[in-house]
Amino acid sequence: MAVAAEPVWSVDPRTGKPREQVAVEATVEDVDRAVTAAAATRDALADRTVRAALLRTAADLLDEARPDVVETADAETALGPVRLAGELARTTGQLRAFADVVEEGAFLDVRIDLPNPTTTPPTPDLRRWKIPLGVVAVYSASNFPLAFSVPGGDTASALAAGCPVVIKAHPDHPATSELCASLLRRAAVKVGLPEDVVGLVHGFDAGVELVRHPLIAAAGFTGSVRGGRALFDAAAARPVPIPFHGELGSLNPVVITSAAAEARAAEIGAGLAASMTLGQGQFCTKPGFVLAPAGEAGDRFVAALADGVGGTEPGVMLDARMRGAFVAGAAERAGLPGVTAPVPPGPADEHTVTAGFLTVDAATLLEGGHGELLEECFGPLTVVARYGSPAEIPQVLALLPGNLTATLQMADEDPEAATLLAELTPLAGRVLVNDWPTGVAVAGAQHHGGPYPATTSTSTSVGATAIERWLRPVTYQSTPQHLLPPELRDDNSPVLPRR
């Protein structure tokens, strides 16, 4: 007897009530069909001109559908139309930026060594470039239904590299996922590509089957440490292991020097409050741990932080499960010995939460037994550890895991700055000075990644170099010109940057 497919419901997080059934969970057979169909489109994606047109057309269609996309995403995430309109603009800008990357061609990293019999050993004719890996599995993020989900950076960079994608939709925004996937597939058809260059599946089991499918060549993930690590292990345990580029979790530490607190306590407190409560604290770059000095200047910083955080309105989190985890996690941390809550975080009513922060002496952390304070709590909560001596700062930093970001708040001519910057650099992929980590610009020099558990690889998921995740180098040796790819021939037509 056949088992009925499980329905996939769109749920309103503001009320907890189902909105509509938008799909059913994919079976093993459904996953196989989606991946097999995507794999059949690889040759069609080989033309860089067509790939660039696909990315720009997708951006245009998303912009044209802006009212529907924003309305649907807001109904499923409660992130608000202003935030989501900005996220959509970021998403379409990212698609167009990758179109420029594809046309410019430097990502192919063309390198040519002409024959040289005088070297030891002699150098033959060598011509190196990068080719796409194959079908990429993309796992959508809960907190960014556009920029890190179906039309987001993993999808854009994979298509730019020439890799078809099969996307596992996030259960928090299935209707948004269906809408955006339909727009990407329409864009493919408009530029003469098969619509199956983009596939979409729903369901937890489908996500597991996806990473195990033999035609999947790489995967990109944004989510929890637990979920990401399970998929990472599954990718490594395959008969043929594949690259798994996972963004899992980050505490994003901030160090405030004594001189900075003396000079800018109120400014730093207000800035931290704005950063840690942005989007209800549901940013992967939320500053979740702060080292601040004890004493009068540190007290002024804490008072400013309390004013800023205490002035925020209760808000809705992405779903009931995340809200429950936040409430439980905040209560557990607040109940630890030596921990105080100047602004208590926790539930406001059945569906909303209030932002807050906790304080603890750095010496208490160094004594051990407060490991929960050094782990990410997803939501509007940060922990402020008060240090009595600058010597405690590197000792506490040594307890921290890898992070996406690390921030130094310093004063002009700060005597501690150089030493502390050197201490923070090994902890993160992006190090900030007198700035805040929420907000990740899509730019050529951007790096959105970091030591484990921030990410499972050394790559970035944001910026032009995100395309490198989906490519591998190949060198042709002593190969006749007519057999070489056009990009590697002597006439350099099409014209590409080459070394």
Short mmCIF file of C-alpha atoms in Angstrom, two decimals:
data_model
loop_
_atom_site.label_atom_id
_atom_site.label_comp_id
_atom_site.label_asym_id
_atom_site.label_seq_id
_atom_site.Cartn_x
_atom_site.Cartn_y
_atom_site.Cartn_z
CA MET A 1 0.00 0.00 0.00
CA ALA A 2 1.46 3.36 -1.05
CA VAL A 3 2.22 5.89 1.68
CA ALA A 4 0.57 9.27 1.16
CA ALA A 5 3.00 12.11 0.55
CA GLU A 6 3.38 14.46 3.50
CA PRO A 7 1.91 17.92 2.82
CA VAL A 8 4.10 21.01 3.03
CA TRP A 9 2.30 23.92 4.66
CA SER A 10 3.06 27.61 4.64
CA VAL A 11 2.65 28.87 8.23
CA ASP A 12 2.15 32.40 9.53
CA PRO A 13 4.67 32.86 12.40
CA ARG A 14 2.66 35.81 13.75
CA THR A 15 -0.23 33.48 14.60
CA GLY A 16 1.20 29.98 14.29
CA LYS A 17 -1.65 29.09 11.91
CA PRO A 18 -1.24 27.33 8.53
CA ARG A 19 -1.77 29.59 5.53
CA GLU A 20 -1.92 27.12 2.66
CA GLN A 21 -0.52 23.83 1.45
CA VAL A 22 2.05 24.66 -1.20
CA ALA A 23 3.65 21.30 -1.99
CA VAL A 24 4.30 17.78 -0.75
CA GLU A 25 7.54 16.37 0.61
CA ALA A 26 9.73 14.85 -2.08
CA THR A 27 10.22 11.10 -2.16
CA VAL A 28 13.47 9.35 -3.01
CA GLU A 29 12.16 9.01 -6.55
CA ASP A 30 11.32 12.72 -6.71
CA VAL A 31 14.83 13.65 -5.63
CA ASP A 32 16.32 11.30 -8.21
CA ARG A 33 14.19 12.83 -10.98
CA ALA A 34 15.15 16.37 -10.02
CA VAL A 35 18.88 15.62 -9.83
CA THR A 36 18.91 13.53 -13.00
CA ALA A 37 17.05 16.24 -14.91
CA ALA A 38 19.47 18.89 -13.62
CA ALA A 39 22.50 16.81 -14.61
CA ALA A 40 21.16 16.60 -18.17
CA THR A 41 21.42 20.40 -18.48
CA ARG A 42 25.18 20.68 -17.87
CA ASP A 43 26.12 21.04 -21.52
CA ALA A 44 23.48 23.71 -22.04
CA LEU A 45 25.12 25.82 -19.31
CA ALA A 46 28.55 25.66 -20.93
CA ASP A 47 28.10 28.95 -22.84
CA ARG A 48 29.18 31.81 -20.58
CA THR A 49 27.14 34.34 -22.54
CA VAL A 50 23.97 32.35 -21.91
CA ARG A 51 24.82 31.97 -18.22
CA ALA A 52 25.22 35.71 -17.83
CA ALA A 53 21.89 36.25 -19.59
CA LEU A 54 20.23 33.72 -17.27
CA LEU A 55 21.45 35.54 -14.16
CA ARG A 56 20.36 38.97 -15.42
CA THR A 57 16.99 37.68 -16.60
CA ALA A 58 16.38 36.01 -13.25
CA ALA A 59 17.16 39.31 -11.52
CA ASP A 60 14.76 41.16 -13.83
CA LEU A 61 11.91 38.71 -13.21
CA LEU A 62 12.42 38.86 -9.46
CA ASP A 63 12.34 42.66 -9.59
CA GLU A 64 9.16 42.58 -11.67
CA ALA A 65 7.55 40.24 -9.14
CA ARG A 66 8.71 42.33 -6.17
CA PRO A 67 5.24 42.94 -4.64
CA ASP A 68 4.31 39.25 -4.70
CA VAL A 69 7.74 38.08 -3.52
CA VAL A 70 7.85 40.53 -0.60
CA GLU A 71 4.25 39.86 0.42
CA THR A 72 4.70 36.09 0.34
CA ALA A 73 8.00 36.18 2.21
CA ASP A 74 6.61 38.49 4.89
CA ALA A 75 3.58 36.27 5.42
CA GLU A 76 5.89 33.30 6.09
CA THR A 77 8.72 34.95 8.02
CA ALA A 78 7.33 38.10 9.71
CA LEU A 79 10.55 39.89 8.72
CA GLY A 80 8.61 42.89 7.46
CA PRO A 81 8.22 44.40 3.98
CA VAL A 82 10.98 47.01 4.42
CA ARG A 83 13.59 44.43 5.42
CA LEU A 84 12.45 42.01 2.71
CA ALA A 85 12.41 44.66 -0.03
CA GLY A 86 16.01 45.42 0.87
CA GLU A 87 16.89 41.74 0.89
CA LEU A 88 15.33 41.30 -2.55
CA ALA A 89 17.36 44.23 -3.90
CA ARG A 90 20.48 42.61 -2.44
CA THR A 91 19.52 39.32 -4.09
CA THR A 92 18.96 40.73 -7.56
CA GLY A 93 22.11 42.83 -7.26
CA GLN A 94 24.02 39.67 -6.40
CA LEU A 95 22.65 37.87 -9.47
CA ARG A 96 23.72 40.75 -11.72
CA ALA A 97 27.13 40.94 -10.05
CA PHE A 98 27.75 37.28 -10.87
CA ALA A 99 26.69 37.92 -14.46
CA ASP A 100 29.50 40.48 -14.62
CA VAL A 101 31.91 37.94 -13.10
CA VAL A 102 30.96 35.38 -15.75
CA GLU A 103 31.47 37.81 -18.63
CA GLU A 104 34.78 39.13 -17.31
CA GLY A 105 36.16 35.59 -17.08
CA ALA A 106 38.94 35.96 -14.51
CA PHE A 107 37.25 33.29 -12.37
CA LEU A 108 38.45 30.70 -14.90
CA ASP A 109 42.00 31.45 -13.68
CA VAL A 110 43.61 30.79 -17.08
CA ARG A 111 47.36 30.11 -16.74
CA ILE A 112 49.65 29.16 -19.60
CA ASP A 113 53.27 27.96 -19.43
CA LEU A 114 54.93 27.72 -22.83
CA PRO A 115 57.49 24.97 -23.44
CA ASN A 116 60.90 25.63 -21.92
CA PRO A 117 63.53 22.90 -22.38
CA THR A 118 66.06 24.77 -20.22
CA THR A 119 64.27 24.20 -16.90
CA THR A 120 64.88 21.20 -14.67
CA PRO A 121 62.87 19.18 -15.41
CA PRO A 122 61.95 20.62 -18.84
CA THR A 123 58.60 22.43 -18.90
CA PRO A 124 56.12 21.16 -21.50
CA ASP A 125 53.24 23.20 -22.89
CA LEU A 126 50.83 23.53 -19.92
CA ARG A 127 47.43 25.25 -20.01
CA ARG A 128 45.31 25.43 -16.88
CA TRP A 129 41.79 26.66 -16.21
CA LYS A 130 38.80 25.78 -14.06
CA ILE A 131 35.72 23.79 -14.99
CA PRO A 132 32.35 23.34 -13.21
CA LEU A 133 31.99 20.43 -10.80
CA GLY A 134 28.46 19.37 -11.76
CA VAL A 135 25.09 19.51 -10.05
CA VAL A 136 25.14 21.49 -6.78
CA ALA A 137 22.77 20.85 -3.87
CA VAL A 138 21.71 24.10 -2.21
CA TYR A 139 20.16 24.12 1.28
CA SER A 140 18.09 27.24 1.95
CA ALA A 141 18.52 29.32 5.10
CA SER A 142 15.69 30.10 7.50
CA ASN A 143 16.66 33.69 8.26
CA PHE A 144 17.18 34.96 4.70
CA PRO A 145 14.31 33.67 2.52
CA LEU A 146 15.79 35.39 -0.53
CA ALA A 147 19.48 36.27 -0.23
CA PHE A 148 20.53 32.89 1.22
CA SER A 149 17.77 30.70 -0.15
CA VAL A 150 16.34 29.74 -3.55
CA PRO A 151 17.60 32.77 -5.55
CA GLY A 152 20.47 33.48 -3.15
CA GLY A 153 24.24 33.45 -3.25
CA ASP A 154 24.79 29.69 -3.44
CA THR A 155 22.39 29.37 -6.37
CA ALA A 156 23.72 32.46 -8.15
CA SER A 157 27.38 31.47 -7.79
CA ALA A 158 26.74 27.85 -8.80
CA LEU A 159 24.85 28.86 -11.95
CA ALA A 160 27.59 31.39 -12.70
CA ALA A 161 30.14 28.59 -12.49
CA GLY A 162 28.11 26.52 -14.97
CA CYS A 163 26.60 24.15 -12.40
CA PRO A 164 22.89 23.25 -12.38
CA VAL A 165 21.30 23.40 -8.93
CA VAL A 166 18.75 21.40 -6.97
CA ILE A 167 17.55 23.39 -3.99
CA LYS A 168 16.17 21.98 -0.77
CA ALA A 169 13.54 24.50 0.33
CA HIS A 170 13.48 25.62 3.96
CA PRO A 171 10.26 24.61 5.76
CA ASP A 172 9.81 28.13 7.13
CA HIS A 173 9.16 29.66 3.71
CA PRO A 174 7.96 27.02 1.23
CA ALA A 175 5.62 29.32 -0.69
CA THR A 176 8.39 31.88 -1.16
CA SER A 177 10.65 29.06 -2.33
CA GLU A 178 8.12 27.85 -4.88
CA LEU A 179 7.53 31.37 -6.19
CA CYS A 180 11.24 32.17 -6.54
CA ALA A 181 12.04 28.79 -8.11
CA SER A 182 9.32 29.34 -10.70
CA LEU A 183 10.84 32.71 -11.58
CA LEU A 184 14.33 31.21 -11.97
CA ARG A 185 12.96 28.43 -14.17
CA ARG A 186 11.08 30.98 -16.29
CA ALA A 187 14.32 32.93 -16.69
CA ALA A 188 16.06 29.78 -17.92
CA VAL A 189 13.41 29.19 -20.59
CA LYS A 190 13.51 32.85 -21.68
CA VAL A 191 17.23 32.60 -22.49
CA GLY A 192 16.91 29.24 -24.24
CA LEU A 193 17.99 26.93 -21.40
CA PRO A 194 16.10 23.93 -20.02
CA GLU A 195 14.05 24.87 -16.96
CA ASP A 196 15.65 21.97 -15.07
CA VAL A 197 18.86 23.94 -14.57
CA VAL A 198 17.02 24.83 -11.33
CA GLY A 199 15.22 22.15 -9.33
CA LEU A 200 13.39 22.38 -6.00
CA VAL A 201 12.52 19.72 -3.42
CA HIS A 202 10.85 19.87 0.01
CA GLY A 203 11.24 17.78 3.14
CA PHE A 204 13.83 16.70 5.69
CA ASP A 205 14.31 13.26 4.16
CA ALA A 206 14.67 14.82 0.71
CA GLY A 207 17.53 16.94 2.04
CA VAL A 208 19.36 13.85 3.24
CA GLU A 209 18.75 11.98 -0.01
CA LEU A 210 19.93 14.99 -1.98
CA VAL A 211 23.43 15.06 -0.46
CA ARG A 212 23.72 11.29 -0.98
CA HIS A 213 22.70 11.28 -4.65
CA PRO A 214 25.60 10.09 -6.83
CA LEU A 215 25.08 12.89 -9.38
CA ILE A 216 25.40 15.65 -6.78
CA ALA A 217 28.92 17.03 -7.07
CA ALA A 218 28.96 19.61 -4.21
CA ALA A 219 26.68 21.18 -1.64
CA GLY A 220 26.12 24.58 -0.04
CA PHE A 221 24.38 24.91 3.31
CA THR A 222 23.39 27.71 5.71
CA GLY A 223 21.85 26.68 9.01
CA SER A 224 22.45 25.11 12.39
CA VAL A 225 25.56 23.32 13.62
CA ARG A 226 23.57 20.16 14.25
CA GLY A 227 21.89 20.03 10.83
CA GLY A 228 24.94 21.16 8.91
CA ARG A 229 27.25 18.72 10.63
CA ALA A 230 24.91 15.82 9.86
CA LEU A 231 24.89 16.70 6.17
CA PHE A 232 28.64 17.36 6.18
CA ASP A 233 29.24 13.90 7.61
CA ALA A 234 26.89 12.37 5.03
CA ALA A 235 28.78 14.13 2.22
CA ALA A 236 32.08 12.75 3.53
CA ALA A 237 30.67 9.22 4.01
CA ARG A 238 29.55 8.81 0.39
CA PRO A 239 31.39 6.27 -1.78
CA VAL A 240 32.65 9.34 -3.63
CA PRO A 241 32.89 12.18 -1.06
CA ILE A 242 31.97 15.66 -2.24
CA PRO A 243 32.82 19.20 -1.10
CA PHE A 244 30.34 20.46 1.48
CA HIS A 245 30.43 24.21 2.04
CA GLY A 246 28.43 24.72 5.22
CA GLU A 247 27.84 27.84 7.28
CA LEU A 248 26.83 26.46 10.66
CA GLY A 249 26.97 28.93 13.53
CA SER A 250 28.88 31.88 14.93
CA LEU A 251 29.21 33.82 18.19
CA ASN A 252 30.84 36.86 16.51
CA PRO A 253 32.81 38.21 19.48
CA VAL A 254 33.36 41.90 20.16
CA VAL A 255 36.25 43.29 22.22
CA ILE A 256 35.90 46.79 23.68
CA THR A 257 39.16 48.26 24.91
CA SER A 258 39.33 50.34 28.08
CA ALA A 259 40.27 53.39 26.03
CA ALA A 260 37.31 52.88 23.69
CA ALA A 261 34.91 52.62 26.63
CA GLU A 262 36.34 55.81 28.12
CA ALA A 263 35.95 57.70 24.86
CA ARG A 264 32.74 56.28 23.34
CA ALA A 265 30.76 54.24 25.90
CA ALA A 266 27.34 55.59 24.89
CA GLU A 267 28.04 55.31 21.16
CA ILE A 268 29.30 51.72 21.44
CA GLY A 269 26.37 50.69 23.63
CA ALA A 270 23.84 52.10 21.18
CA GLY A 271 25.62 50.53 18.21
CA LEU A 272 25.73 47.12 19.84
CA ALA A 273 22.05 47.32 20.77
CA ALA A 274 21.09 48.09 17.17
CA SER A 275 23.28 45.33 15.77
CA MET A 276 22.27 42.53 18.16
CA THR A 277 18.52 43.21 17.83
CA LEU A 278 18.48 43.65 14.04
CA GLY A 279 16.01 41.21 12.54
CA GLN A 280 15.18 39.95 16.05
CA GLY A 281 18.78 38.84 16.45
CA GLN A 282 18.35 36.29 13.67
CA PHE A 283 21.40 37.30 11.65
CA CYS A 284 24.28 34.84 11.37
CA THR A 285 26.59 37.80 12.08
CA LYS A 286 24.79 38.98 15.24
CA PRO A 287 27.36 39.99 17.90
CA GLY A 288 26.57 37.40 20.56
CA PHE A 289 29.51 37.80 22.94
CA VAL A 290 31.21 40.97 24.15
CA LEU A 291 34.29 41.59 26.27
CA ALA A 292 33.93 44.94 28.02
CA PRO A 293 35.98 46.49 30.84
CA ALA A 294 34.87 46.55 34.44
CA GLY A 295 34.80 49.95 36.14
CA GLU A 296 33.03 53.24 35.52
CA ALA A 297 33.56 53.45 31.75
CA GLY A 298 32.32 49.89 31.33
CA ASP A 299 29.31 50.70 33.49
CA ARG A 300 28.43 53.58 31.17
CA PHE A 301 28.64 51.22 28.21
CA VAL A 302 26.32 48.71 29.94
CA ALA A 303 23.85 51.48 30.79
CA ALA A 304 23.79 52.65 27.15
CA LEU A 305 23.31 49.07 25.98
CA ALA A 306 20.43 48.67 28.44
CA ASP A 307 18.78 51.84 27.13
CA GLY A 308 19.10 50.66 23.53
CA VAL A 309 17.97 47.09 24.06
CA GLY A 310 15.24 48.04 26.52
CA GLY A 311 13.77 50.42 23.98
CA THR A 312 13.15 47.76 21.33
CA GLU A 313 9.66 46.37 20.79
CA PRO A 314 8.88 42.66 21.22
CA GLY A 315 9.12 40.80 17.95
CA VAL A 316 8.17 37.60 16.17
CA MET A 317 10.83 35.01 15.42
CA LEU A 318 10.90 32.90 12.27
CA ASP A 319 8.95 29.99 13.70
CA ALA A 320 7.67 28.50 16.96
CA ARG A 321 10.54 26.05 17.21
CA MET A 322 13.16 28.80 17.05
CA ARG A 323 11.18 30.91 19.50
CA GLY A 324 11.03 27.99 21.93
CA ALA A 325 14.76 27.34 21.60
CA PHE A 326 15.51 31.01 22.21
CA VAL A 327 13.29 31.24 25.30
CA ALA A 328 14.78 28.06 26.75
CA GLY A 329 18.35 29.04 25.88
CA ALA A 330 18.00 32.52 27.35
CA ALA A 331 16.51 31.15 30.58
CA GLU A 332 19.24 28.52 30.91
CA ARG A 333 21.99 31.11 30.49
CA ALA A 334 20.34 33.63 32.80
CA GLY A 335 20.11 30.98 35.52
CA LEU A 336 23.82 30.26 35.66
CA PRO A 337 25.68 31.29 38.84
CA GLY A 338 27.23 34.73 38.59
CA VAL A 339 25.09 35.79 35.62
CA THR A 340 22.87 38.87 35.79
CA ALA A 341 20.28 40.17 33.32
CA PRO A 342 20.19 44.01 33.17
CA VAL A 343 17.54 43.60 30.44
CA PRO A 344 16.02 40.10 30.73
CA PRO A 345 15.49 38.32 27.39
CA GLY A 346 12.57 35.96 27.00
CA PRO A 347 8.93 35.56 26.02
CA ALA A 348 6.70 38.61 25.65
CA ASP A 349 3.52 36.72 24.77
CA GLU A 350 2.55 33.52 23.00
CA HIS A 351 4.22 34.49 19.72
CA THR A 352 6.75 37.24 20.48
CA VAL A 353 9.99 37.64 22.42
CA THR A 354 11.78 40.53 24.08
CA ALA A 355 15.44 41.32 23.43
CA GLY A 356 17.88 41.31 26.31
CA PHE A 357 21.44 40.81 27.43
CA LEU A 358 23.33 39.09 30.22
CA THR A 359 26.47 40.07 32.10
CA VAL A 360 29.11 37.95 33.79
CA ASP A 361 32.63 38.47 35.09
CA ALA A 362 35.33 37.29 32.70
CA ALA A 363 37.01 35.60 35.68
CA THR A 364 33.91 33.40 36.08
CA LEU A 365 34.27 32.17 32.50
CA LEU A 366 37.93 31.40 33.07
CA GLU A 367 37.01 29.25 36.05
CA GLY A 368 34.98 26.98 33.73
CA GLY A 369 31.47 25.59 33.88
CA HIS A 370 29.75 28.33 31.86
CA GLY A 371 30.20 26.89 28.38
CA GLU A 372 26.65 27.81 27.33
CA LEU A 373 27.65 31.49 27.39
CA LEU A 374 30.27 30.76 24.74
CA GLU A 375 27.76 29.17 22.35
CA GLU A 376 25.46 30.94 19.91
CA CYS A 377 21.92 31.63 21.12
CA PHE A 378 19.90 32.34 17.98
CA GLY A 379 17.77 35.40 18.66
CA PRO A 380 18.02 38.86 20.28
CA LEU A 381 20.46 38.03 23.08
CA THR A 382 24.10 38.89 23.73
CA VAL A 383 26.43 38.14 26.62
CA VAL A 384 28.70 40.84 28.07
CA ALA A 385 31.74 39.54 29.95
CA ARG A 386 33.39 42.18 32.15
CA TYR A 387 37.16 41.90 32.37
CA GLY A 388 39.09 43.33 35.30
CA SER A 389 42.45 43.30 33.52
CA PRO A 390 43.44 43.38 29.82
CA ALA A 391 45.35 40.15 30.50
CA GLU A 392 41.99 38.35 30.78
CA ILE A 393 41.01 39.20 27.18
CA PRO A 394 43.29 36.73 25.33
CA GLN A 395 42.52 34.09 27.96
CA VAL A 396 38.79 34.34 27.26
CA LEU A 397 39.29 34.57 23.49
CA ALA A 398 41.21 31.29 23.68
CA LEU A 399 37.99 29.62 24.86
CA LEU A 400 35.99 30.65 21.79
CA PRO A 401 35.24 28.52 18.71
CA GLY A 402 35.68 29.74 15.12
CA ASN A 403 33.50 32.62 13.95
CA LEU A 404 32.30 34.43 10.88
CA THR A 405 33.30 37.80 12.35
CA ALA A 406 35.29 39.35 15.18
CA THR A 407 35.09 43.02 16.10
CA LEU A 408 37.47 45.39 17.86
CA GLN A 409 36.13 48.61 19.33
CA MET A 410 39.17 50.82 19.97
CA ALA A 411 40.14 54.44 20.55
CA ASP A 412 42.49 56.61 18.52
CA GLU A 413 46.12 55.76 19.29
CA ASP A 414 44.89 52.84 21.40
CA PRO A 415 47.91 51.03 22.91
CA GLU A 416 46.03 47.70 23.02
CA ALA A 417 44.79 47.75 19.44
CA ALA A 418 47.59 46.00 17.53
CA THR A 419 47.88 43.17 20.04
CA LEU A 420 44.13 42.60 20.21
CA LEU A 421 43.71 42.68 16.43
CA ALA A 422 46.33 39.93 16.21
CA GLU A 423 44.42 37.95 18.85
CA LEU A 424 41.11 38.29 16.97
CA THR A 425 42.37 37.49 13.48
CA PRO A 426 42.73 33.70 13.95
CA LEU A 427 39.16 33.52 15.24
CA ALA A 428 37.21 34.77 12.23
CA GLY A 429 36.95 35.23 8.49
CA ARG A 430 36.09 38.94 8.72
CA VAL A 431 37.67 41.24 11.30
CA LEU A 432 36.06 44.63 11.92
CA VAL A 433 37.42 47.73 13.62
CA ASN A 434 34.98 50.32 15.05
CA ASP A 435 32.13 48.87 13.01
CA TRP A 436 29.38 46.25 13.49
CA PRO A 437 29.18 42.88 11.75
CA THR A 438 25.50 42.74 10.78
CA GLY A 439 25.25 43.51 7.09
CA VAL A 440 27.45 41.61 4.61
CA ALA A 441 28.26 43.63 1.51
CA VAL A 442 28.30 41.75 -1.80
CA ALA A 443 31.74 42.80 -3.00
CA GLY A 444 34.87 41.38 -4.51
CA ALA A 445 36.87 41.58 -1.29
CA GLN A 446 34.14 40.17 0.93
CA HIS A 447 34.70 37.00 2.94
CA HIS A 448 31.74 35.34 4.63
CA GLY A 449 33.19 32.27 6.29
CA GLY A 450 35.54 31.36 9.09
CA PRO A 451 37.12 28.61 11.16
CA TYR A 452 34.86 25.71 12.16
CA PRO A 453 32.07 25.71 13.26
CA ALA A 454 31.46 29.00 11.45
CA THR A 455 32.03 27.13 8.19
CA THR A 456 33.19 23.70 7.09
CA SER A 457 35.59 25.03 4.46
CA THR A 458 37.87 28.01 3.92
CA SER A 459 35.63 29.46 1.21
CA THR A 460 33.25 32.41 1.25
CA SER A 461 29.53 32.23 0.48
CA VAL A 462 29.29 35.96 -0.32
CA GLY A 463 31.18 37.99 -2.91
CA ALA A 464 32.72 37.25 -6.28
CA THR A 465 35.06 34.52 -5.02
CA ALA A 466 32.08 32.42 -3.85
CA ILE A 467 32.09 31.03 -7.40
CA GLU A 468 35.36 29.20 -6.66
CA ARG A 469 33.49 26.63 -4.52
CA TRP A 470 31.90 25.06 -7.58
CA LEU A 471 34.97 24.78 -9.83
CA ARG A 472 37.99 22.52 -10.10
CA PRO A 473 41.26 23.10 -12.00
CA VAL A 474 42.28 21.09 -15.07
CA THR A 475 45.60 21.34 -16.92
CA TYR A 476 46.07 20.32 -20.55
CA GLN A 477 49.62 19.26 -21.43
CA SER A 478 51.11 19.19 -24.93
CA THR A 479 47.61 19.45 -26.41
CA PRO A 480 47.13 20.57 -30.06
CA GLN A 481 45.50 23.96 -30.46
CA HIS A 482 42.40 22.67 -32.22
CA LEU A 483 41.64 20.31 -29.32
CA LEU A 484 41.96 22.97 -26.61
CA PRO A 485 38.97 24.89 -25.25
CA PRO A 486 38.82 28.24 -27.09
CA GLU A 487 39.70 30.08 -23.86
CA LEU A 488 43.10 28.32 -23.73
CA ARG A 489 44.19 28.75 -27.35
CA ASP A 490 46.95 31.12 -28.43
CA ASP A 491 44.59 33.54 -30.15
CA ASN A 492 42.84 34.20 -26.78
CA SER A 493 39.43 34.44 -28.38
CA PRO A 494 37.22 35.02 -26.50
CA VAL A 495 39.49 37.53 -24.78
CA LEU A 496 40.03 36.56 -21.15
CA PRO A 497 42.34 37.63 -18.36
CA ARG A 498 45.19 35.15 -18.41
CA ARG A 499 48.62 34.67 -16.97
#
